[in-house]
Short mmCIF file of C-alpha atoms and ligand atoms in Angstrom, two decimals:
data_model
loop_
_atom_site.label_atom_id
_atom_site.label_comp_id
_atom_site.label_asym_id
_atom_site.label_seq_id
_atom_site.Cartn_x
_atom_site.Cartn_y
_atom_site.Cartn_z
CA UNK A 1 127.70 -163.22 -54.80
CA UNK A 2 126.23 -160.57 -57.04
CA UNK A 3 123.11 -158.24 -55.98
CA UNK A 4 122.13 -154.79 -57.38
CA UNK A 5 124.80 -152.28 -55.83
CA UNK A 6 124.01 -148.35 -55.39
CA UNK A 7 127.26 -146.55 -55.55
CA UNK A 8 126.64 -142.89 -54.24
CA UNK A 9 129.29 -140.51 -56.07
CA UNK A 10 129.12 -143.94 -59.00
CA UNK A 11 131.06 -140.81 -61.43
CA UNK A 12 133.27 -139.87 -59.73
CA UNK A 13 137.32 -141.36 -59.79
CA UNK A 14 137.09 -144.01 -56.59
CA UNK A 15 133.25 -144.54 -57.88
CA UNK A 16 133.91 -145.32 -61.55
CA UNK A 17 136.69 -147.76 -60.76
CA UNK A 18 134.21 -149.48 -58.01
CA UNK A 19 131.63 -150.16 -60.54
CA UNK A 20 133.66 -151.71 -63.09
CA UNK A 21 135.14 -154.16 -60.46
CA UNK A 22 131.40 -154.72 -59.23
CA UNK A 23 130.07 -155.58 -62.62
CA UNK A 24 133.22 -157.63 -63.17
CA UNK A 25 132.36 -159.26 -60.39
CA UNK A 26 129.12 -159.87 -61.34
CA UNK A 27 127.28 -157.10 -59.61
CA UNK A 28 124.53 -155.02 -61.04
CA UNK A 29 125.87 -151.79 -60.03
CA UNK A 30 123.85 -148.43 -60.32
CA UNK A 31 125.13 -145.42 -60.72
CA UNK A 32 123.78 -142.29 -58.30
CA UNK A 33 126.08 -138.45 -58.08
CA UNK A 34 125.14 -134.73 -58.39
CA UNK A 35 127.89 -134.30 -60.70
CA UNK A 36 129.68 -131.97 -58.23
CA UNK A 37 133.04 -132.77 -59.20
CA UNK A 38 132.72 -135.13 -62.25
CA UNK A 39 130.45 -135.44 -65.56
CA UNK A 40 127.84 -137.43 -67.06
CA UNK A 41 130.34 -138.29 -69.99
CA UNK A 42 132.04 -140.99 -67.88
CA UNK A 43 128.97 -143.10 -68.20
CA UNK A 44 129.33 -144.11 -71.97
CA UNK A 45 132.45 -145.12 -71.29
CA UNK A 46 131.81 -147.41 -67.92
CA UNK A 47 128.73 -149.12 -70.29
CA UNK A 48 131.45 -149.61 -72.95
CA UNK A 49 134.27 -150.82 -70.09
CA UNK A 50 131.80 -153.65 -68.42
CA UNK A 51 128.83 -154.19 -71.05
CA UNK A 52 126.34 -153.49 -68.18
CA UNK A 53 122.88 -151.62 -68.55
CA UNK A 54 124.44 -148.82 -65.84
CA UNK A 55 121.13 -146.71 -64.85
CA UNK A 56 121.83 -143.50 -63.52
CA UNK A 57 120.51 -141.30 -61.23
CA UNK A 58 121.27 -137.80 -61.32
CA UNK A 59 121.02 -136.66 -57.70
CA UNK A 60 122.43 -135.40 -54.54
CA UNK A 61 122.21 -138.03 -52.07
CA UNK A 62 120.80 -134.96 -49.53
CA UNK A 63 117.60 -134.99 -51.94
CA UNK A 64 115.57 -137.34 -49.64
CA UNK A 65 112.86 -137.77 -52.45
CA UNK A 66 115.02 -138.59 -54.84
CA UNK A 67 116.54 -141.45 -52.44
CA UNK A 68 113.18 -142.63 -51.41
CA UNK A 69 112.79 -143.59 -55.47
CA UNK A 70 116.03 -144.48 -56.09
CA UNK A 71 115.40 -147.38 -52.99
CA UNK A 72 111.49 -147.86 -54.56
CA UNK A 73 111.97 -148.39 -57.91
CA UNK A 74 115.05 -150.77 -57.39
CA UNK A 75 115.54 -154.39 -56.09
CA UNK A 76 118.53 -152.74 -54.45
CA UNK A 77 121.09 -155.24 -52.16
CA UNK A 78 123.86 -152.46 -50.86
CA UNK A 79 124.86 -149.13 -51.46
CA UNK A 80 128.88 -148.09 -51.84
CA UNK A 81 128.59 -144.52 -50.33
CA UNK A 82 131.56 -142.43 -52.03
CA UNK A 83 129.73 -139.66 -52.79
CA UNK A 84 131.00 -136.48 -50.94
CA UNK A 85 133.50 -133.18 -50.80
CA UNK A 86 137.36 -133.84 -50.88
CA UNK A 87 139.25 -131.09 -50.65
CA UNK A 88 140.91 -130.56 -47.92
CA UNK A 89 141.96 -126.50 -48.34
CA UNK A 90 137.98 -126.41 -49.33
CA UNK A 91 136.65 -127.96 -46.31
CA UNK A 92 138.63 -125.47 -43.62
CA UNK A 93 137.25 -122.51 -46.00
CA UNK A 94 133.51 -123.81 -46.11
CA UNK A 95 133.40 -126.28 -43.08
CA UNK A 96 129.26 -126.46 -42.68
CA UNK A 97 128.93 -127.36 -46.47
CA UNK A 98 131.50 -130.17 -45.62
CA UNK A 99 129.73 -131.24 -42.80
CA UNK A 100 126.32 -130.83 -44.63
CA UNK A 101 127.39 -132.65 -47.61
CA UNK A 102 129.59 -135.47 -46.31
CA UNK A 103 127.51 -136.02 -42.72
CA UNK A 104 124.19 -134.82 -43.41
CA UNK A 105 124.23 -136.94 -47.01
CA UNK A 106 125.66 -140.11 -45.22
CA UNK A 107 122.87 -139.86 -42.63
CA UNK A 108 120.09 -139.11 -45.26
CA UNK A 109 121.58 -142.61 -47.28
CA UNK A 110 121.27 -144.38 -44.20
CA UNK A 111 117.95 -143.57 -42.81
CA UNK A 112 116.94 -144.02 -46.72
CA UNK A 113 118.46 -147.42 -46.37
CA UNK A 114 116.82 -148.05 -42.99
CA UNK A 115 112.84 -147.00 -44.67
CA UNK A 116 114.10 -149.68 -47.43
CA UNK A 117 115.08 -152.09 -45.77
CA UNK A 118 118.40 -152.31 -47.21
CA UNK A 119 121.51 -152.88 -44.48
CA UNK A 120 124.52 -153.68 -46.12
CA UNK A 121 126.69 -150.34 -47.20
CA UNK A 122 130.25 -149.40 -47.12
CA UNK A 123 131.71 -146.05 -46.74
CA UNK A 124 134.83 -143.97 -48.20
CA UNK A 125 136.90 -142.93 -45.63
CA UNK A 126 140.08 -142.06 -45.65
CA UNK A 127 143.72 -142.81 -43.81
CA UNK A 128 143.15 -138.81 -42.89
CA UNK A 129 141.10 -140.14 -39.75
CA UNK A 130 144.45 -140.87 -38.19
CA UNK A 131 146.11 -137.28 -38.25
CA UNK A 132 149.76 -137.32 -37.74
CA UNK A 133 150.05 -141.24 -37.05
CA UNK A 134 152.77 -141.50 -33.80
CA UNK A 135 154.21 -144.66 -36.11
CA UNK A 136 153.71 -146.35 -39.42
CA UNK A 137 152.81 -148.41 -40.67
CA UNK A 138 149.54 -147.19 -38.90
CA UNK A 139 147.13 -149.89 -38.41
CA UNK A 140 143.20 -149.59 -37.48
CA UNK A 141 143.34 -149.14 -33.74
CA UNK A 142 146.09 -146.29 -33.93
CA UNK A 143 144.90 -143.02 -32.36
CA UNK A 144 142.48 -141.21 -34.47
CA UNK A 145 143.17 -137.41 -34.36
CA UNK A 146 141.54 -136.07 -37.35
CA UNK A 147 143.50 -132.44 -38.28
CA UNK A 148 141.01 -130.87 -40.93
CA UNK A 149 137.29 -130.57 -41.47
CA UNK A 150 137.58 -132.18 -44.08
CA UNK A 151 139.17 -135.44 -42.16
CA UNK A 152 136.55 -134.73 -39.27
CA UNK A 153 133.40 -135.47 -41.39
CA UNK A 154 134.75 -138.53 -42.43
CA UNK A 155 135.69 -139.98 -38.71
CA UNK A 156 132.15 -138.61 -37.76
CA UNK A 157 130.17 -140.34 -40.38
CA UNK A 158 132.48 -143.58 -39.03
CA UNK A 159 130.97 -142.92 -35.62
CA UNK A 160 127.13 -142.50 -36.96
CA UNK A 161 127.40 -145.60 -38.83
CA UNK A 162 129.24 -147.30 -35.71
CA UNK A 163 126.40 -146.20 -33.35
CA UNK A 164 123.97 -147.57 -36.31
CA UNK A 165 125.23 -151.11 -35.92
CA UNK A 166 125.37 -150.81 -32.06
CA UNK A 167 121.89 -149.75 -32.28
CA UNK A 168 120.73 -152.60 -34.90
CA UNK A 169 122.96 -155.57 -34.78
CA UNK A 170 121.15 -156.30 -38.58
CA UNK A 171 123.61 -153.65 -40.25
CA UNK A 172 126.61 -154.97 -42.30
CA UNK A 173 129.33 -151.93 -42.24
CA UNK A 174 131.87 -151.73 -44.06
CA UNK A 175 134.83 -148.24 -43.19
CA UNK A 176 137.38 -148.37 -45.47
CA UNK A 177 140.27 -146.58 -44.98
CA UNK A 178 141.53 -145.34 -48.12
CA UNK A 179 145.41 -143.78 -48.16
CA UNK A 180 146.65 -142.77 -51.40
CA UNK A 181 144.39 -144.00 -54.61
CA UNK A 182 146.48 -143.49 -57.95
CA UNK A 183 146.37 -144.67 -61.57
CA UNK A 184 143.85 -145.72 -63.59
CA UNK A 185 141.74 -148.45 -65.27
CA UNK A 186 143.95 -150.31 -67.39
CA UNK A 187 142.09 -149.52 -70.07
CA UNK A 188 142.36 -146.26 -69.94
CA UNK A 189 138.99 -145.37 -70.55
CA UNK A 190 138.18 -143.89 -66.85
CA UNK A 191 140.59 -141.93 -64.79
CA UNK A 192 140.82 -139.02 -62.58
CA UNK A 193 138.89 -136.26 -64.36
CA UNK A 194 137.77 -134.10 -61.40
CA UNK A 195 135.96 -130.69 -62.89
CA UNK A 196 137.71 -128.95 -60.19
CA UNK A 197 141.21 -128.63 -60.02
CA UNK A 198 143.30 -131.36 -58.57
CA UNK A 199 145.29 -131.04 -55.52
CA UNK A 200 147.01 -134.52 -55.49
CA UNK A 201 150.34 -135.13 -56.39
CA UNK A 202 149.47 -138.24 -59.47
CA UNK A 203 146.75 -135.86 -61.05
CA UNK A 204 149.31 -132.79 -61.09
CA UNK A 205 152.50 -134.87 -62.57
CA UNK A 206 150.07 -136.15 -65.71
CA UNK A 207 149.24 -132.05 -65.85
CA UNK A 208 152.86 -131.01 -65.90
CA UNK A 209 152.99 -134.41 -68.49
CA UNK A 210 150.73 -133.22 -70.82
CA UNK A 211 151.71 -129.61 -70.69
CA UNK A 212 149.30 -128.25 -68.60
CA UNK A 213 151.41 -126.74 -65.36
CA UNK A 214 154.98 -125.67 -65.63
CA UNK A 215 156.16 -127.48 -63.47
CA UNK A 216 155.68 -129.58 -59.77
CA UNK A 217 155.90 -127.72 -56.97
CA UNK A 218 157.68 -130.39 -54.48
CA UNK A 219 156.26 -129.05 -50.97
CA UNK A 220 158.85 -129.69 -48.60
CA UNK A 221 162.69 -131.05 -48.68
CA UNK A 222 163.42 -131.74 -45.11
CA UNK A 223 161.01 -133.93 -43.86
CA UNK A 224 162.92 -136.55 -41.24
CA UNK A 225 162.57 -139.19 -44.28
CA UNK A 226 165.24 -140.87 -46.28
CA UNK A 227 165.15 -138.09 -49.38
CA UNK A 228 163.54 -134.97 -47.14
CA UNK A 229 160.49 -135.75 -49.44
CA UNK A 230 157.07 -136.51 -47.93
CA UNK A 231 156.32 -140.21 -47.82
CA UNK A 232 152.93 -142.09 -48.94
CA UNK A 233 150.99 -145.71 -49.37
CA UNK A 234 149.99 -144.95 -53.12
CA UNK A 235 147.55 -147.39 -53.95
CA UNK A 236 146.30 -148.24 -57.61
CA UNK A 237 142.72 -147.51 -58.36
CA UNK A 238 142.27 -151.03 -59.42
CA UNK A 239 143.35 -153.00 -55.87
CA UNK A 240 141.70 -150.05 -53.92
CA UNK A 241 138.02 -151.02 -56.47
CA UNK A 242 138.78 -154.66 -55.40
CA UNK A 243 138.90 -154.11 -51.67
CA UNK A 244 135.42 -152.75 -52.04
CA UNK A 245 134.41 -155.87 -54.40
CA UNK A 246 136.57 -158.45 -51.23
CA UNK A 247 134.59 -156.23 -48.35
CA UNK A 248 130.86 -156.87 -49.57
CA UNK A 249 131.63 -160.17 -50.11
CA UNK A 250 132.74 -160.59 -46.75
CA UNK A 251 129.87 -158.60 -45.44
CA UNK A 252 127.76 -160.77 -46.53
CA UNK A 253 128.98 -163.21 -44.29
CA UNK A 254 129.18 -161.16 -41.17
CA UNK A 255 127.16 -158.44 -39.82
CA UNK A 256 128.40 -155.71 -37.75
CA UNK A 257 131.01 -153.06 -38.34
CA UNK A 258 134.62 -153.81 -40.12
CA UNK A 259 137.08 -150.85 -40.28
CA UNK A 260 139.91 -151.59 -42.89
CA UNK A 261 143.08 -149.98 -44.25
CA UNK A 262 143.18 -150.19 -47.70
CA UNK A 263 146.65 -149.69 -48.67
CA UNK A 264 149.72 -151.26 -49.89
CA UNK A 265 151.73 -150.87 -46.89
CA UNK A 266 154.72 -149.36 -48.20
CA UNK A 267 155.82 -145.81 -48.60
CA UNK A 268 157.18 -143.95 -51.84
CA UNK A 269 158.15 -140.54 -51.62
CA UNK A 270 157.28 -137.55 -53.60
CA UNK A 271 160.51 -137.92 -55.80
CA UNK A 272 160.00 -141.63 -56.43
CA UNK A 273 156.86 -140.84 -57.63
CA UNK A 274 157.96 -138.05 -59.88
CA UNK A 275 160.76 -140.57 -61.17
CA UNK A 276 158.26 -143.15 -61.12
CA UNK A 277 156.18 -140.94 -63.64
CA UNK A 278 158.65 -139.89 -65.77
CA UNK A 279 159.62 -143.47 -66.40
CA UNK A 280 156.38 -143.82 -67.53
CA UNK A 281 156.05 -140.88 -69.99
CA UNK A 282 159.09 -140.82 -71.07
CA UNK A 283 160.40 -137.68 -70.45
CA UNK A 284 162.02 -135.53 -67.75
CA UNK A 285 158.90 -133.31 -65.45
CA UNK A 286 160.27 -129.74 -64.14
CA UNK A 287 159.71 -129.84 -60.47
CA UNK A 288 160.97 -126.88 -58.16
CA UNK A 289 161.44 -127.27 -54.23
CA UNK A 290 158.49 -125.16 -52.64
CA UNK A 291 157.91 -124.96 -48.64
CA UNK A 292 156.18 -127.21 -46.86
CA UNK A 293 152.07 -127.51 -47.43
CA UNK A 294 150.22 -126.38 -44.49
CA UNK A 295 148.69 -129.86 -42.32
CA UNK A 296 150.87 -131.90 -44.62
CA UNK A 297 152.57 -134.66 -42.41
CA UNK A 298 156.02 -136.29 -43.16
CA UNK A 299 155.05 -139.86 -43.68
CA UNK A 300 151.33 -141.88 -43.87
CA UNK A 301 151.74 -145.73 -44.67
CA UNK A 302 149.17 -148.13 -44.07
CA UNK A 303 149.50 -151.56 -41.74
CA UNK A 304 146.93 -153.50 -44.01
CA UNK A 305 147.25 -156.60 -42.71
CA UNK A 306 143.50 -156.60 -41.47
CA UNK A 307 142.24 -156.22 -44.87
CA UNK A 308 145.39 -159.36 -45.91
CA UNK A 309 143.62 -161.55 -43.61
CA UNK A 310 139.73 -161.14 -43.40
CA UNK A 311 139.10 -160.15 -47.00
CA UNK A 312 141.57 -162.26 -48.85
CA UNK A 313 142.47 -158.92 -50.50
CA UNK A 314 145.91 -157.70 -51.27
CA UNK A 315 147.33 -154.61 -53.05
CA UNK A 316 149.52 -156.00 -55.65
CA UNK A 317 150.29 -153.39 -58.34
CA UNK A 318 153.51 -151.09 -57.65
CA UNK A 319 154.01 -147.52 -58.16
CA UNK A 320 155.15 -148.33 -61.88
CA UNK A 321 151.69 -149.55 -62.94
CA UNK A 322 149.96 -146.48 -61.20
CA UNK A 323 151.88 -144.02 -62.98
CA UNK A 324 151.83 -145.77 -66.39
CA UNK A 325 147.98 -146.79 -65.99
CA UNK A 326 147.69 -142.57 -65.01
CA UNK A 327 149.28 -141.76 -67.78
CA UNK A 328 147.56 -144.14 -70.08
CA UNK A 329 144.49 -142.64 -69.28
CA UNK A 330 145.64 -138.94 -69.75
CA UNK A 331 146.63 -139.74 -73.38
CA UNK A 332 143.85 -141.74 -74.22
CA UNK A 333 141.06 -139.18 -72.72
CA UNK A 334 142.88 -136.41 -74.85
CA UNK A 335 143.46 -134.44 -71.71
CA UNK A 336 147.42 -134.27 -73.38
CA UNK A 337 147.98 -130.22 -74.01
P1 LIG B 1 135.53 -137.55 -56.64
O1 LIG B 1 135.27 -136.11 -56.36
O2 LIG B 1 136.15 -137.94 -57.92
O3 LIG B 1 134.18 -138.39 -56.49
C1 LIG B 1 133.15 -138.03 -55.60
C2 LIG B 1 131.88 -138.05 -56.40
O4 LIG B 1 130.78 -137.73 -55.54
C3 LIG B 1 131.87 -137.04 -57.53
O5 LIG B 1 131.44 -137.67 -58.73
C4 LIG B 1 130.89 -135.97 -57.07
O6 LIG B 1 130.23 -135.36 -58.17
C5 LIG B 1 129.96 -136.80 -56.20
N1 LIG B 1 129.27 -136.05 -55.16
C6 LIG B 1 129.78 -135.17 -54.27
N2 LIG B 1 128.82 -134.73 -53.45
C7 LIG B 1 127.68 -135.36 -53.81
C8 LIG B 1 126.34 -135.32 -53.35
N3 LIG B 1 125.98 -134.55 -52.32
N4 LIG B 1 125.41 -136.09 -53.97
C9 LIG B 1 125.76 -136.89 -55.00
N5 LIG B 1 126.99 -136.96 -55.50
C10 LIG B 1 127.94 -136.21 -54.90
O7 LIG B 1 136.38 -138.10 -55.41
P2 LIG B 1 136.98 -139.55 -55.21
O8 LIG B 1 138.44 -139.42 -55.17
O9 LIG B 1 136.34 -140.49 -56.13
O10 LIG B 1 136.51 -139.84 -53.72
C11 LIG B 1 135.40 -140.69 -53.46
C12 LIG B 1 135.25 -140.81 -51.96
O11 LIG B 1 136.46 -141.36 -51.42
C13 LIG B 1 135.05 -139.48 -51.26
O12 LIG B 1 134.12 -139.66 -50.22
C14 LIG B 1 136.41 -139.15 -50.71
O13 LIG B 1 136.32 -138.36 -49.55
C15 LIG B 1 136.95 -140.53 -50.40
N6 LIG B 1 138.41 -140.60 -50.38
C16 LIG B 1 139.11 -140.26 -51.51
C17 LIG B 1 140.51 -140.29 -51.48
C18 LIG B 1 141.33 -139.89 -52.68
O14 LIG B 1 142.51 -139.60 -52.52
N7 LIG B 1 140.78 -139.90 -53.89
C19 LIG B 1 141.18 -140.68 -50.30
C20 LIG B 1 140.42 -141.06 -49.20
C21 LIG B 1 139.04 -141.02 -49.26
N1 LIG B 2 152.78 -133.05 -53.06
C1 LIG B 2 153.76 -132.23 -53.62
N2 LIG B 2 153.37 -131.39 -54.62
C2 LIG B 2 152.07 -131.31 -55.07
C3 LIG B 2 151.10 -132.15 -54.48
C4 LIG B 2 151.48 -133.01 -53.47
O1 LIG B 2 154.91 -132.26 -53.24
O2 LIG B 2 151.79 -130.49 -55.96
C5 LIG B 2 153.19 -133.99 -52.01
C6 LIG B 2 152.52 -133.76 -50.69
O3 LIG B 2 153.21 -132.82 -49.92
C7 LIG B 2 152.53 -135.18 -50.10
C8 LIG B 2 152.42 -136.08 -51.33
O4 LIG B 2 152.81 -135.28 -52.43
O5 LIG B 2 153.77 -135.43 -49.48
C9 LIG B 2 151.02 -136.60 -51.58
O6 LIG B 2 150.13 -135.49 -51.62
P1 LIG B 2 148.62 -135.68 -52.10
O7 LIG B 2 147.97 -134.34 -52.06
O8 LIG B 2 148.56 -136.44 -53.37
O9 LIG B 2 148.03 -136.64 -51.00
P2 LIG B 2 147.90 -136.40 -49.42
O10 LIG B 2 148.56 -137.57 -48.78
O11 LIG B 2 148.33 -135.08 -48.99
O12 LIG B 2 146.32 -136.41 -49.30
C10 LIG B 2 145.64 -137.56 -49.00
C11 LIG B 2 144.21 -137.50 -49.55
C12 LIG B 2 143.43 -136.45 -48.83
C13 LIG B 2 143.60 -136.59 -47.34
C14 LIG B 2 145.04 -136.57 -46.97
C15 LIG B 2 145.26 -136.68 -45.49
O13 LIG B 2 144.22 -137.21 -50.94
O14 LIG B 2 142.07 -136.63 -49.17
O15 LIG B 2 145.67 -137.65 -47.61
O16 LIG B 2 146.37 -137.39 -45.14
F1 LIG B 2 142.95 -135.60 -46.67
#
């Protein structure tokens, strides 16, 4: 255990959360974004959070160079690639600087990794790979029928790095399937703090929280689930960092590819959630029925017994401790209007 870790898109919310589980775990964890959708500020507080030294590289993991020195000027063991473009409305608008950011910076990482010797990386990708699943919980070998761009780049960089490891059988892959990350470091020193502005349901409640949006717009009343609300696997921040934390530790016991859910495997809907947060802020959130969001599908629950079984890992903290941990954070980081 332990080894110098790169962690592309280190800033950023999944990023910040994985390198305070790696240094917890002992990990030497390095820190490597463009700042695209995040800021610098985070990394006084992740130095604070684990005690670590934390260098940082300020770069987009296109800039070749820049990766070439990254890999020569440190001992490094494996790379956690979550840098890369999120939003989904985004990516059907500007689908070739999706592509170019998300594919063409996963295959610069890897051939960087390749010139360095280093073969042991594990890649963000999301539970949007599977489209509309035909039944949940949706394990790893359900049909994969991407619907956006934005879910396309992500199942192609899960074919590159597939076709890697065919190619090499050296390679140690880890695709992890990410379905709904919520909350925050208990803490509440890091968070979700995207520059741009969020999209997902747990960011928007702490705005309408703090005083920031009137109210939630609830997208959809009569989806075929038990409140008409659209059903998720919200995960906390903290169990999705420790599936990364489980997954190099078990690839560095077996080469090849893995493919993971990481999820809880259960569903809350959109109105849990909202109770959920109000619960933990204490006070009632204006919400007001809205149609349904274009590409949004009725329910997306993970089967993540895979990850149970080979990792050791398990999602353990409910839908309370996301929304108080989220809200924790929002206070604390003076976000509060
Ligand atoms: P985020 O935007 O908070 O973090 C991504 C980070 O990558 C940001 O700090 C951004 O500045 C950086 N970045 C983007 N492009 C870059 C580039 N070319 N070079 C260097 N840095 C770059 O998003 P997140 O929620 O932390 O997501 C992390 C990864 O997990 C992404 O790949 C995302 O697609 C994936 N994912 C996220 C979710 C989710 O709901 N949060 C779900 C499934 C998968
Ligand atoms: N929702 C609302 N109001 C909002 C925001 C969201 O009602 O203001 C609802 C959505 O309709 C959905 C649920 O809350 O039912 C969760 O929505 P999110 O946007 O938080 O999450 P999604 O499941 O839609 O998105 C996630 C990832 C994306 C990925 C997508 C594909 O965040 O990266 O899954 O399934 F593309």
């Amino acid at each position: 255990m332990g080894g110098t870790v790169l962690v592309t898109g280190g800033a950023g919310y999944v990023g910040s959360h994985v390198v305070v589980a790696l240094a917890r775990a002992g990990y030497a964890p390095i820190v490597l974004d463009n700042f695209a959708n995040s800021s610098a500020t985070v990394l006084p507080r992740l130095k604070h959070l684990t005690g670590a030294e934390l260098p940082l590289i300020a770069a987009d993991v296109r800039d070749r160079a820049a990766l070439a020195h990254t890999f020569s000027t440190h001992a490094i063991d494996a790379v956690v690639h979550c840098a890369g473009l999120k939003a989904v409305g985004e990516g059907e608008a500007q689908p070739l600087a999706y592509y170019d950011n998300n594919v063409g910076g996963s295959i610069a990482l890897a051939q960087a990794m390749i010139a360095a010797g280093v073969n042991t990386l594990i890649f963000s990708s999301s539970a949007t790979v599977y489209g509309q699943p035909e039944r949940n919980p949706v394990p790893e070998d359900a049909p994969l029928r991407p619907a956006s761009v934005y879910g396309r780049t992500k199942r192609a960089v899960e074919l590159i790095l597939e076709d890697l490891a065919a190619a090499d059988a050296s390679w140690r892959i880890g695709l992890l399937r990410y379905f709904n990350p919520a909350g925050a470091d208990a803490s509440g020193e890091i968070g979700e703090a995207p520059t741009n502005v969020p999209n997902n349901l747990v960011p928007i409640l702490a705005d309408v929280a703090a005083g920031r949006r009137p109210c939630v717009d609830v997208f959809g009343d009569d989806y075929p689930t038990a409140d008409g609300t659209g059903v998720r696997d919200y995960i906390h921040i903290t169990d999705l960092a420790a599936g990364h934390v489980a997954a190099l530790a078990h690839l560095a016991r077996q080469s090849g590819v893995i493919t993971l859910n990481l999820g809880i495997g259960r569903g809350c809907s959109v109105l849990e959630v909202i109770a959920a947060f109000e619960r933990a802020c204490g006070k009632p959130l204006a919400r007001r029925a809205a149609p349904r969001r274009p590409g949004d599908i009725a329910i997306c629950c993970a089967d993540p017994a895979r990850a149970n079984a080979l990792l050791g890992w398990r999602a353990g903290l409910d839908l309370d401790a996301i929304c108080a941990d989220a809200w924790r954070w929002q206070v604390n980081s003076g976000r509060r209007a």
